[in-house]
Amino acid sequence: MAEAAGRLTDREVEARLARLDEALAGLEHTPGPALEAVRLLTEVYGEALGRVLDGADERLGARLAGDELVGHLMVLHGVHPQPLAERAQRAVERLAPAVRERGGDLAWAGVEGEVARVRLDSGSGSGGGCGGGCGGGSADIAAAVREAVLAVAPELTGVEIVPAGEERRAAPAFVPLSTIKRRSVPQEAG
């Protein structure tokens, strides 16, 4: 992404975020006006970001959400225009081609509660894969998937990697026997 004149590069943003994390960690143990000022400033900036999004058309909102830094801020302030499941699914879909290049398959399996579920088949028996998720390669892929999903959807508490073929099956529907045995008798109109 090209940087606008006077704007920070991605590397400069990352460096500042690292310094910010260190400064905030130090503030956590020092309650008082400084911590309150950070909290209030965060709330005001979140409100400002929400107002920007309220005035933005759908295309601009999507463009802003597509910027990694702005997207993270939207999530932080609870104003991201795209639902959590969509963001997480897109992250998985972006990684899928790289996994296929390594002989595996990666597919979105949904969200259960606060946990994303991703199906991973690390390769077939012919091409050197191990079919069920063995070896360091699939551990690396699983770690990359977790990192990518949680980066765009930090509201999730985790990412469950589901080996191909081990999908959870829906519980069979329970139909009470009494409803099957009972026949409705049409009433005569009178």
GROMACS .gro file of C-alpha atoms in nm:
model
  190
    1MET     CA    1   0.000   0.000   0.000
    2ALA     CA    2   0.139   0.338  -0.097
    3GLU     CA    3   0.181   0.578   0.192
    4ALA     CA    4   0.032   0.928   0.162
    5ALA     CA    5   0.262   1.225   0.211
    6GLY     CA    6   0.341   1.275   0.579
    7ARG     CA    7   0.187   0.942   0.679
    8LEU     CA    8   0.361   0.667   0.871
    9THR     CA    9   0.477   0.357   0.689
   10ASP     CA   10   0.342   0.021   0.804
   11ARG     CA   11   0.679  -0.050   0.972
   12GLU     CA   12   0.662   0.282   1.161
   13VAL     CA   13   0.306   0.205   1.273
   14GLU     CA   14   0.414  -0.138   1.398
   15ALA     CA   15   0.702   0.019   1.594
   16ARG     CA   16   0.468   0.273   1.754
   17LEU     CA   17   0.215   0.004   1.840
   18ALA     CA   18   0.489  -0.198   2.011
   19ARG     CA   19   0.593   0.110   2.213
   20LEU     CA   20   0.227   0.179   2.293
   21ASP     CA   21   0.183  -0.177   2.424
   22GLU     CA   22   0.483  -0.128   2.653
   23ALA     CA   23   0.355   0.209   2.779
   24LEU     CA   24   0.004   0.074   2.842
   25ALA     CA   25   0.145  -0.228   3.025
   26GLY     CA   26   0.327   0.012   3.256
   27LEU     CA   27   0.007   0.213   3.314
   28GLU     CA   28  -0.195  -0.095   3.410
   29HIS     CA   29  -0.014  -0.109   3.743
   30THR     CA   30  -0.032   0.265   3.805
   31PRO     CA   31  -0.393   0.364   3.852
   32GLY     CA   32  -0.472   0.731   3.849
   33PRO     CA   33  -0.526   1.023   3.614
   34ALA     CA   34  -0.301   0.891   3.335
   35LEU     CA   35  -0.495   0.566   3.302
   36GLU     CA   36  -0.826   0.755   3.317
   37ALA     CA   37  -0.703   0.993   3.045
   38VAL     CA   38  -0.613   0.699   2.818
   39ARG     CA   39  -0.954   0.539   2.878
   40LEU     CA   40  -1.142   0.863   2.804
   41LEU     CA   41  -0.931   0.938   2.497
   42THR     CA   42  -1.001   0.588   2.364
   43GLU     CA   43  -1.375   0.632   2.416
   44VAL     CA   44  -1.378   0.969   2.238
   45TYR     CA   45  -1.172   0.839   1.945
   46GLY     CA   46  -1.404   0.538   1.920
   47GLU     CA   47  -1.705   0.769   1.906
   48ALA     CA   48  -1.535   0.980   1.638
   49LEU     CA   49  -1.457   0.671   1.430
   50GLY     CA   50  -1.817   0.554   1.466
   51ARG     CA   51  -1.942   0.892   1.342
   52VAL     CA   52  -1.711   0.873   1.041
   53LEU     CA   53  -1.856   0.533   0.957
   54ASP     CA   54  -2.212   0.656   1.009
   55GLY     CA   55  -2.151   0.918   0.739
   56ALA     CA   56  -1.969   0.683   0.502
   57ASP     CA   57  -2.134   0.503   0.215
   58GLU     CA   58  -2.102   0.124   0.194
   59ARG     CA   59  -1.808   0.139  -0.048
   60LEU     CA   60  -1.606   0.376   0.171
   61GLY     CA   61  -1.690   0.170   0.481
   62ALA     CA   62  -1.562  -0.145   0.310
   63ARG     CA   63  -1.248   0.036   0.195
   64LEU     CA   64  -1.178   0.164   0.547
   65ALA     CA   65  -1.246  -0.180   0.695
   66GLY     CA   66  -1.005  -0.329   0.441
   67ASP     CA   67  -0.716  -0.123   0.576
   68GLU     CA   68  -0.545  -0.338   0.839
   69LEU     CA   69  -0.484  -0.059   1.091
   70VAL     CA   70  -0.825   0.107   1.050
   71GLY     CA   71  -0.995  -0.234   1.057
   72HIS     CA   72  -0.827  -0.313   1.390
   73LEU     CA   73  -0.941   0.020   1.531
   74MET     CA   74  -1.296  -0.051   1.416
   75VAL     CA   75  -1.290  -0.385   1.596
   76LEU     CA   76  -1.138  -0.227   1.908
   77HIS     CA   77  -1.418   0.029   1.923
   78GLY     CA   78  -1.696  -0.211   1.825
   79VAL     CA   79  -1.788  -0.024   1.506
   80HIS     CA   80  -1.662  -0.264   1.238
   81PRO     CA   81  -1.925  -0.276   0.962
   82GLN     CA   82  -1.870  -0.644   0.883
   83PRO     CA   83  -1.985  -0.924   1.113
   84LEU     CA   84  -1.722  -1.122   1.301
   85ALA     CA   85  -1.794  -1.446   1.110
   86GLU     CA   86  -1.750  -1.273   0.773
   87ARG     CA   87  -1.416  -1.123   0.876
   88ALA     CA   88  -1.289  -1.457   1.005
   89GLN     CA   89  -1.412  -1.644   0.696
   90ARG     CA   90  -1.235  -1.396   0.467
   91ALA     CA   91  -0.909  -1.449   0.659
   92VAL     CA   92  -0.940  -1.825   0.604
   93GLU     CA   93  -1.023  -1.778   0.236
   94ARG     CA   94  -0.714  -1.557   0.191
   95LEU     CA   95  -0.493  -1.834   0.334
   96ALA     CA   96  -0.655  -2.121   0.141
   97PRO     CA   97  -0.455  -2.076  -0.185
   98ALA     CA   98  -0.121  -2.092   0.002
   99VAL     CA   99  -0.236  -2.408   0.184
  100ARG     CA  100  -0.341  -2.564  -0.150
  101GLU     CA  101   0.006  -2.488  -0.289
  102ARG     CA  102   0.145  -2.701  -0.004
  103GLY     CA  103  -0.088  -2.988  -0.099
  104GLY     CA  104  -0.351  -2.925   0.167
  105ASP     CA  105  -0.700  -2.787   0.189
  106LEU     CA  106  -0.840  -2.522   0.418
  107ALA     CA  107  -1.208  -2.442   0.455
  108TRP     CA  108  -1.424  -2.228   0.680
  109ALA     CA  109  -1.648  -2.436   0.909
  110GLY     CA  110  -1.823  -2.155   1.098
  111VAL     CA  111  -1.837  -2.011   1.448
  112GLU     CA  112  -1.962  -2.192   1.756
  113GLY     CA  113  -2.007  -1.960   2.050
  114GLU     CA  114  -1.687  -1.754   2.059
  115VAL     CA  115  -1.470  -2.007   1.874
  116ALA     CA  116  -1.403  -2.011   1.499
  117ARG     CA  117  -1.391  -2.355   1.338
  118VAL     CA  118  -1.167  -2.421   1.040
  119ARG     CA  119  -1.135  -2.751   0.855
  120LEU     CA  120  -0.777  -2.843   0.765
  121ASP     CA  121  -0.666  -3.133   0.549
  122SER     CA  122  -0.288  -3.118   0.542
  123GLY     CA  123  -0.256  -3.329   0.228
  124SER     CA  124  -0.349  -3.652   0.061
  125GLY     CA  125  -0.169  -3.982   0.087
  126SER     CA  126  -0.011  -3.942  -0.255
  127GLY     CA  127   0.202  -3.626  -0.276
  128GLY     CA  128   0.376  -3.665   0.055
  129GLY     CA  129   0.097  -3.527   0.269
  130CYS     CA  130  -0.016  -3.705   0.578
  131GLY     CA  131  -0.390  -3.686   0.521
  132GLY     CA  132  -0.491  -3.631   0.881
  133GLY     CA  133  -0.288  -3.340   1.009
  134CYS     CA  134   0.051  -3.482   1.109
  135GLY     CA  135   0.393  -3.326   1.088
  136GLY     CA  136   0.530  -2.980   1.150
  137GLY     CA  137   0.380  -2.843   0.829
  138SER     CA  138   0.023  -2.872   0.950
  139ALA     CA  139   0.117  -2.727   1.289
  140ASP     CA  140   0.266  -2.427   1.107
  141ILE     CA  141  -0.050  -2.393   0.897
  142ALA     CA  142  -0.272  -2.421   1.205
  143ALA     CA  143  -0.070  -2.150   1.381
  144ALA     CA  144  -0.092  -1.923   1.076
  145VAL     CA  145  -0.468  -1.979   1.055
  146ARG     CA  146  -0.516  -1.898   1.425
  147GLU     CA  147  -0.306  -1.584   1.395
  148ALA     CA  148  -0.486  -1.462   1.080
  149VAL     CA  149  -0.836  -1.526   1.217
  150LEU     CA  150  -0.771  -1.372   1.558
  151ALA     CA  151  -0.607  -1.070   1.394
  152VAL     CA  152  -0.930  -0.980   1.214
  153ALA     CA  153  -1.169  -1.108   1.481
  154PRO     CA  154  -1.007  -1.061   1.824
  155GLU     CA  155  -1.351  -1.090   1.984
  156LEU     CA  156  -1.316  -1.467   1.937
  157THR     CA  157  -1.169  -1.664   2.225
  158GLY     CA  158  -1.007  -1.920   1.999
  159VAL     CA  159  -0.979  -2.102   1.669
  160GLU     CA  160  -1.050  -2.474   1.654
  161ILE     CA  161  -0.875  -2.664   1.376
  162VAL     CA  162  -1.100  -2.950   1.267
  163PRO     CA  163  -0.927  -3.227   1.069
  164ALA     CA  164  -1.106  -3.310   0.745
  165GLY     CA  165  -1.359  -3.589   0.797
  166GLU     CA  166  -1.408  -3.510   1.164
  167GLU     CA  167  -1.686  -3.259   1.119
  168ARG     CA  168  -1.930  -3.235   1.402
  169ARG     CA  169  -2.262  -3.371   1.296
  170ALA     CA  170  -2.583  -3.201   1.391
  171ALA     CA  171  -2.774  -3.378   1.663
  172PRO     CA  172  -3.070  -3.569   1.527
  173ALA     CA  173  -3.395  -3.383   1.565
  174PHE     CA  174  -3.609  -3.509   1.851
  175VAL     CA  175  -3.967  -3.573   1.757
  176PRO     CA  176  -4.185  -3.684   2.048
  177LEU     CA  177  -4.359  -4.014   1.983
  178SER     CA  178  -4.689  -3.862   2.096
  179THR     CA  179  -4.687  -3.618   1.802
  180ILE     CA  180  -4.637  -3.899   1.555
  181LYS     CA  181  -4.917  -4.113   1.697
  182ARG     CA  182  -5.167  -3.829   1.730
  183ARG     CA  183  -5.376  -3.770   1.419
  184SER     CA  184  -5.546  -3.448   1.356
  185VAL     CA  185  -5.913  -3.494   1.286
  186PRO     CA  186  -6.064  -3.234   1.058
  187GLN     CA  187  -6.350  -3.055   1.221
  188GLU     CA  188  -6.671  -3.021   1.029
  189ALA     CA  189  -6.770  -2.670   0.941
  190GLY     CA  190  -7.109  -2.595   1.067
   0.00000   0.00000   0.00000
